[in-house]
Amino acid sequence: MEAHEIAEQIHEHHAPHPDEPHQLDPFRRLAGIYVGIIAMLLAIATLGGSNATKEMLSANIHASDTYAFYQAKNLRQIIYQTTADELELQAAGGAGVSAAAAAKAGDLAKRYRAIAAQYESEPEKRTGKKELLAQARSWEKRRDEAAARNPNFEYAEALFQIAIVLGSVSILAGSR
């Protein structure tokens, strides 16, 4: 017997009869369903990981912006306080400062001190240094929580991908 004759005999024994309906092997059908379900779970895990990454980046940007605003407020406050100090020195009088100029310098110093004090806390606007610092820490907390969730989604994605590969291999291994 030659090789092509053996191949024909194998083909004849495994070829479906025209009278028989074509049916999938139950194992292959279940493995196909399994692979489909795992692929769906992979898509869900990928979506969750993507959302966690987006939330982490967004919260990090908000925290950075809030800290930058806090620093700007702090610099303005320092400038007003320093200017108020200089004006108070002038108001304290010196040999070349008139009484009217000293009074004007004293009034400006008081106004600048009041403005500097406003920068410390503005609860009604939520833009004082105290409120900004609390907001920045809140954004950092959200960022850290999202960063803690992200690796779990990555692990799930990797495991679902491995499960799909193993399911596909089992289908191929069961093929004739």
mmCIF file of C-alpha atoms in Angstrom:
data_model
loop_
_atom_site.group_PDB
_atom_site.id
_atom_site.type_symbol
_atom_site.label_atom_id
_atom_site.label_comp_id
_atom_site.label_asym_id
_atom_site.label_seq_id
_atom_site.Cartn_x
_atom_site.Cartn_y
_atom_site.Cartn_z
ATOM 1 C CA MET A 1 0.000 0.000 0.000
ATOM 2 C CA GLU A 2 1.233 3.469 -0.855
ATOM 3 C CA ALA A 3 0.945 6.662 1.201
ATOM 4 C CA HIS A 4 -1.768 8.216 -0.964
ATOM 5 C CA GLU A 5 -3.906 5.077 -0.612
ATOM 6 C CA ILE A 6 -3.566 5.216 3.184
ATOM 7 C CA ALA A 7 -4.555 8.870 3.172
ATOM 8 C CA GLU A 8 -7.640 8.061 1.066
ATOM 9 C CA GLN A 9 -8.680 5.295 3.475
ATOM 10 C CA ILE A 10 -8.303 7.627 6.493
ATOM 11 C CA HIS A 11 -10.268 10.297 4.659
ATOM 12 C CA GLU A 12 -13.049 7.809 3.830
ATOM 13 C CA HIS A 13 -13.377 6.674 7.447
ATOM 14 C CA HIS A 14 -13.496 10.212 8.826
ATOM 15 C CA ALA A 15 -15.462 11.922 6.093
ATOM 16 C CA PRO A 16 -19.047 12.581 7.075
ATOM 17 C CA HIS A 17 -21.640 10.627 5.214
ATOM 18 C CA PRO A 18 -23.865 12.741 2.986
ATOM 19 C CA ASP A 19 -26.900 11.407 4.884
ATOM 20 C CA GLU A 20 -25.515 12.398 8.333
ATOM 21 C CA PRO A 21 -25.894 16.017 9.578
ATOM 22 C CA HIS A 22 -22.589 17.755 10.285
ATOM 23 C CA GLN A 23 -22.064 18.056 14.038
ATOM 24 C CA LEU A 24 -19.233 19.578 15.996
ATOM 25 C CA ASP A 25 -17.474 17.506 18.569
ATOM 26 C CA PRO A 26 -19.045 18.401 21.974
ATOM 27 C CA PHE A 27 -15.598 19.138 23.399
ATOM 28 C CA ARG A 28 -14.803 21.582 20.591
ATOM 29 C CA ARG A 29 -18.171 23.285 21.024
ATOM 30 C CA LEU A 30 -17.648 23.720 24.794
ATOM 31 C CA ALA A 31 -14.074 24.880 24.236
ATOM 32 C CA GLY A 32 -15.337 27.453 21.725
ATOM 33 C CA ILE A 33 -17.884 28.757 24.232
ATOM 34 C CA TYR A 34 -15.174 28.831 26.899
ATOM 35 C CA VAL A 35 -12.858 30.864 24.654
ATOM 36 C CA GLY A 36 -15.711 33.270 23.850
ATOM 37 C CA ILE A 37 -16.530 33.834 27.527
ATOM 38 C CA ILE A 38 -12.874 34.355 28.421
ATOM 39 C CA ALA A 39 -12.534 36.829 25.523
ATOM 40 C CA MET A 40 -15.526 38.754 26.890
ATOM 41 C CA LEU A 41 -13.950 38.831 30.362
ATOM 42 C CA LEU A 42 -10.690 40.003 28.799
ATOM 43 C CA ALA A 43 -12.535 42.888 27.133
ATOM 44 C CA ILE A 44 -14.121 43.861 30.461
ATOM 45 C CA ALA A 45 -10.760 43.695 32.278
ATOM 46 C CA THR A 46 -9.150 45.801 29.547
ATOM 47 C CA LEU A 47 -11.901 48.406 29.867
ATOM 48 C CA GLY A 48 -11.506 48.492 33.655
ATOM 49 C CA GLY A 49 -7.740 48.871 33.356
ATOM 50 C CA SER A 50 -8.140 51.647 30.819
ATOM 51 C CA ASN A 51 -10.573 53.490 33.087
ATOM 52 C CA ALA A 52 -8.257 53.109 36.090
ATOM 53 C CA THR A 53 -5.353 54.493 34.052
ATOM 54 C CA LYS A 54 -7.424 57.446 32.840
ATOM 55 C CA GLU A 55 -8.615 58.207 36.367
ATOM 56 C CA MET A 56 -5.056 57.968 37.688
ATOM 57 C CA LEU A 57 -3.738 60.387 35.056
ATOM 58 C CA SER A 58 -6.639 62.799 35.469
ATOM 59 C CA ALA A 59 -6.282 62.888 39.251
ATOM 60 C CA ASN A 60 -2.534 63.396 38.933
ATOM 61 C CA ILE A 61 -3.073 66.367 36.591
ATOM 62 C CA HIS A 62 -5.652 67.890 38.966
ATOM 63 C CA ALA A 63 -3.325 67.413 41.949
ATOM 64 C CA SER A 64 -0.445 69.014 40.053
ATOM 65 C CA ASP A 65 -2.592 71.964 38.953
ATOM 66 C CA THR A 66 -3.910 72.463 42.478
ATOM 67 C CA TYR A 67 -0.390 72.421 43.946
ATOM 68 C CA ALA A 68 0.705 74.942 41.304
ATOM 69 C CA PHE A 69 -2.213 77.208 42.280
ATOM 70 C CA TYR A 70 -1.251 76.751 45.954
ATOM 71 C CA GLN A 71 2.342 77.776 45.177
ATOM 72 C CA ALA A 72 1.165 80.836 43.253
ATOM 73 C CA LYS A 73 -1.013 81.855 46.212
ATOM 74 C CA ASN A 74 1.918 81.303 48.562
ATOM 75 C CA LEU A 75 4.209 83.503 46.452
ATOM 76 C CA ARG A 76 1.594 86.281 46.279
ATOM 77 C CA GLN A 77 1.113 86.057 50.027
ATOM 78 C CA ILE A 78 4.870 86.360 50.623
ATOM 79 C CA ILE A 79 5.083 89.352 48.271
ATOM 80 C CA TYR A 80 2.246 91.134 50.084
ATOM 81 C CA GLN A 81 3.767 90.365 53.488
ATOM 82 C CA THR A 82 7.217 91.569 52.421
ATOM 83 C CA THR A 83 5.780 94.728 50.919
ATOM 84 C CA ALA A 84 3.764 95.335 54.088
ATOM 85 C CA ASP A 85 6.965 94.940 56.147
ATOM 86 C CA GLU A 86 8.758 97.522 53.992
ATOM 87 C CA LEU A 87 5.842 99.932 54.213
ATOM 88 C CA GLU A 88 5.713 99.561 57.996
ATOM 89 C CA LEU A 89 9.377 100.421 58.172
ATOM 90 C CA GLN A 90 8.689 103.534 56.154
ATOM 91 C CA ALA A 91 5.671 104.357 58.321
ATOM 92 C CA ALA A 92 7.809 103.989 61.442
ATOM 93 C CA GLY A 93 9.358 107.133 60.249
ATOM 94 C CA GLY A 94 12.732 108.177 59.381
ATOM 95 C CA ALA A 95 14.497 111.412 58.895
ATOM 96 C CA GLY A 96 13.299 111.906 55.327
ATOM 97 C CA VAL A 97 9.643 110.708 55.582
ATOM 98 C CA SER A 98 6.822 113.175 56.042
ATOM 99 C CA ALA A 99 3.926 112.492 58.394
ATOM 100 C CA ALA A 100 1.460 112.217 55.469
ATOM 101 C CA ALA A 101 3.694 109.708 53.630
ATOM 102 C CA ALA A 102 4.149 107.693 56.819
ATOM 103 C CA ALA A 103 0.359 107.571 57.355
ATOM 104 C CA LYS A 104 -0.210 106.505 53.743
ATOM 105 C CA ALA A 105 2.471 103.803 54.052
ATOM 106 C CA GLY A 106 0.835 102.566 57.274
ATOM 107 C CA ASP A 107 -2.574 102.331 55.591
ATOM 108 C CA LEU A 108 -1.112 100.429 52.637
ATOM 109 C CA ALA A 109 0.693 98.058 54.980
ATOM 110 C CA LYS A 110 -2.586 97.252 56.785
ATOM 111 C CA ARG A 111 -4.349 96.649 53.470
ATOM 112 C CA TYR A 112 -1.549 94.372 52.246
ATOM 113 C CA ARG A 113 -1.587 92.420 55.503
ATOM 114 C CA ALA A 114 -5.348 91.882 55.100
ATOM 115 C CA ILE A 115 -4.864 90.650 51.524
ATOM 116 C CA ALA A 116 -2.063 88.316 52.659
ATOM 117 C CA ALA A 117 -4.335 86.951 55.386
ATOM 118 C CA GLN A 118 -7.062 86.247 52.803
ATOM 119 C CA TYR A 119 -4.663 84.048 50.856
ATOM 120 C CA GLU A 120 -4.310 81.772 53.876
ATOM 121 C CA SER A 121 -7.968 80.667 53.900
ATOM 122 C CA GLU A 122 -10.944 81.544 51.716
ATOM 123 C CA PRO A 123 -13.629 78.993 52.640
ATOM 124 C CA GLU A 124 -16.391 80.684 50.633
ATOM 125 C CA LYS A 125 -14.410 80.503 47.370
ATOM 126 C CA ARG A 126 -12.402 77.392 48.340
ATOM 127 C CA THR A 127 -9.315 79.046 46.868
ATOM 128 C CA GLY A 128 -7.308 79.753 50.010
ATOM 129 C CA LYS A 129 -4.035 77.953 50.650
ATOM 130 C CA LYS A 130 -5.629 75.795 53.316
ATOM 131 C CA GLU A 131 -8.463 74.707 50.997
ATOM 132 C CA LEU A 132 -6.162 74.217 48.012
ATOM 133 C CA LEU A 133 -3.865 71.993 50.033
ATOM 134 C CA ALA A 134 -6.845 69.853 51.104
ATOM 135 C CA GLN A 135 -8.037 69.608 47.483
ATOM 136 C CA ALA A 136 -4.578 68.603 46.246
ATOM 137 C CA ARG A 137 -4.335 65.870 48.879
ATOM 138 C CA SER A 138 -7.792 64.630 47.899
ATOM 139 C CA TRP A 139 -6.695 64.404 44.242
ATOM 140 C CA GLU A 140 -3.541 62.563 45.326
ATOM 141 C CA LYS A 141 -5.645 60.070 47.258
ATOM 142 C CA ARG A 142 -7.832 59.412 44.194
ATOM 143 C CA ARG A 143 -4.708 59.017 42.061
ATOM 144 C CA ASP A 144 -3.184 56.543 44.514
ATOM 145 C CA GLU A 145 -6.396 54.501 44.717
ATOM 146 C CA ALA A 146 -6.594 54.270 40.914
ATOM 147 C CA ALA A 147 -2.904 53.364 40.756
ATOM 148 C CA ALA A 148 -3.512 50.568 43.271
ATOM 149 C CA ARG A 149 -6.373 49.145 41.147
ATOM 150 C CA ASN A 150 -4.492 49.284 37.850
ATOM 151 C CA PRO A 151 -2.106 46.316 38.400
ATOM 152 C CA ASN A 152 -5.046 44.054 39.271
ATOM 153 C CA PHE A 153 -6.596 44.743 35.886
ATOM 154 C CA GLU A 154 -3.250 44.130 34.183
ATOM 155 C CA TYR A 155 -2.876 40.763 35.940
ATOM 156 C CA ALA A 156 -6.443 39.839 34.980
ATOM 157 C CA GLU A 157 -5.762 40.767 31.346
ATOM 158 C CA ALA A 158 -2.641 38.601 31.252
ATOM 159 C CA LEU A 159 -4.421 35.635 32.850
ATOM 160 C CA PHE A 160 -7.389 35.894 30.468
ATOM 161 C CA GLN A 161 -5.024 36.030 27.500
ATOM 162 C CA ILE A 162 -3.251 32.905 28.756
ATOM 163 C CA ALA A 163 -6.630 31.199 29.257
ATOM 164 C CA ILE A 164 -7.610 32.016 25.661
ATOM 165 C CA VAL A 165 -4.342 30.596 24.356
ATOM 166 C CA LEU A 166 -4.757 27.422 26.421
ATOM 167 C CA GLY A 167 -8.347 27.019 25.218
ATOM 168 C CA SER A 168 -7.243 27.437 21.619
ATOM 169 C CA VAL A 169 -4.424 24.916 22.106
ATOM 170 C CA SER A 170 -6.866 22.410 23.621
ATOM 171 C CA ILE A 171 -9.116 22.751 20.563
ATOM 172 C CA LEU A 172 -6.164 22.184 18.255
ATOM 173 C CA ALA A 173 -4.852 19.289 20.356
ATOM 174 C CA GLY A 174 -8.262 17.622 20.137
ATOM 175 C CA SER A 175 -8.357 17.976 16.345
ATOM 176 C CA ARG A 176 -7.901 14.857 14.265
#
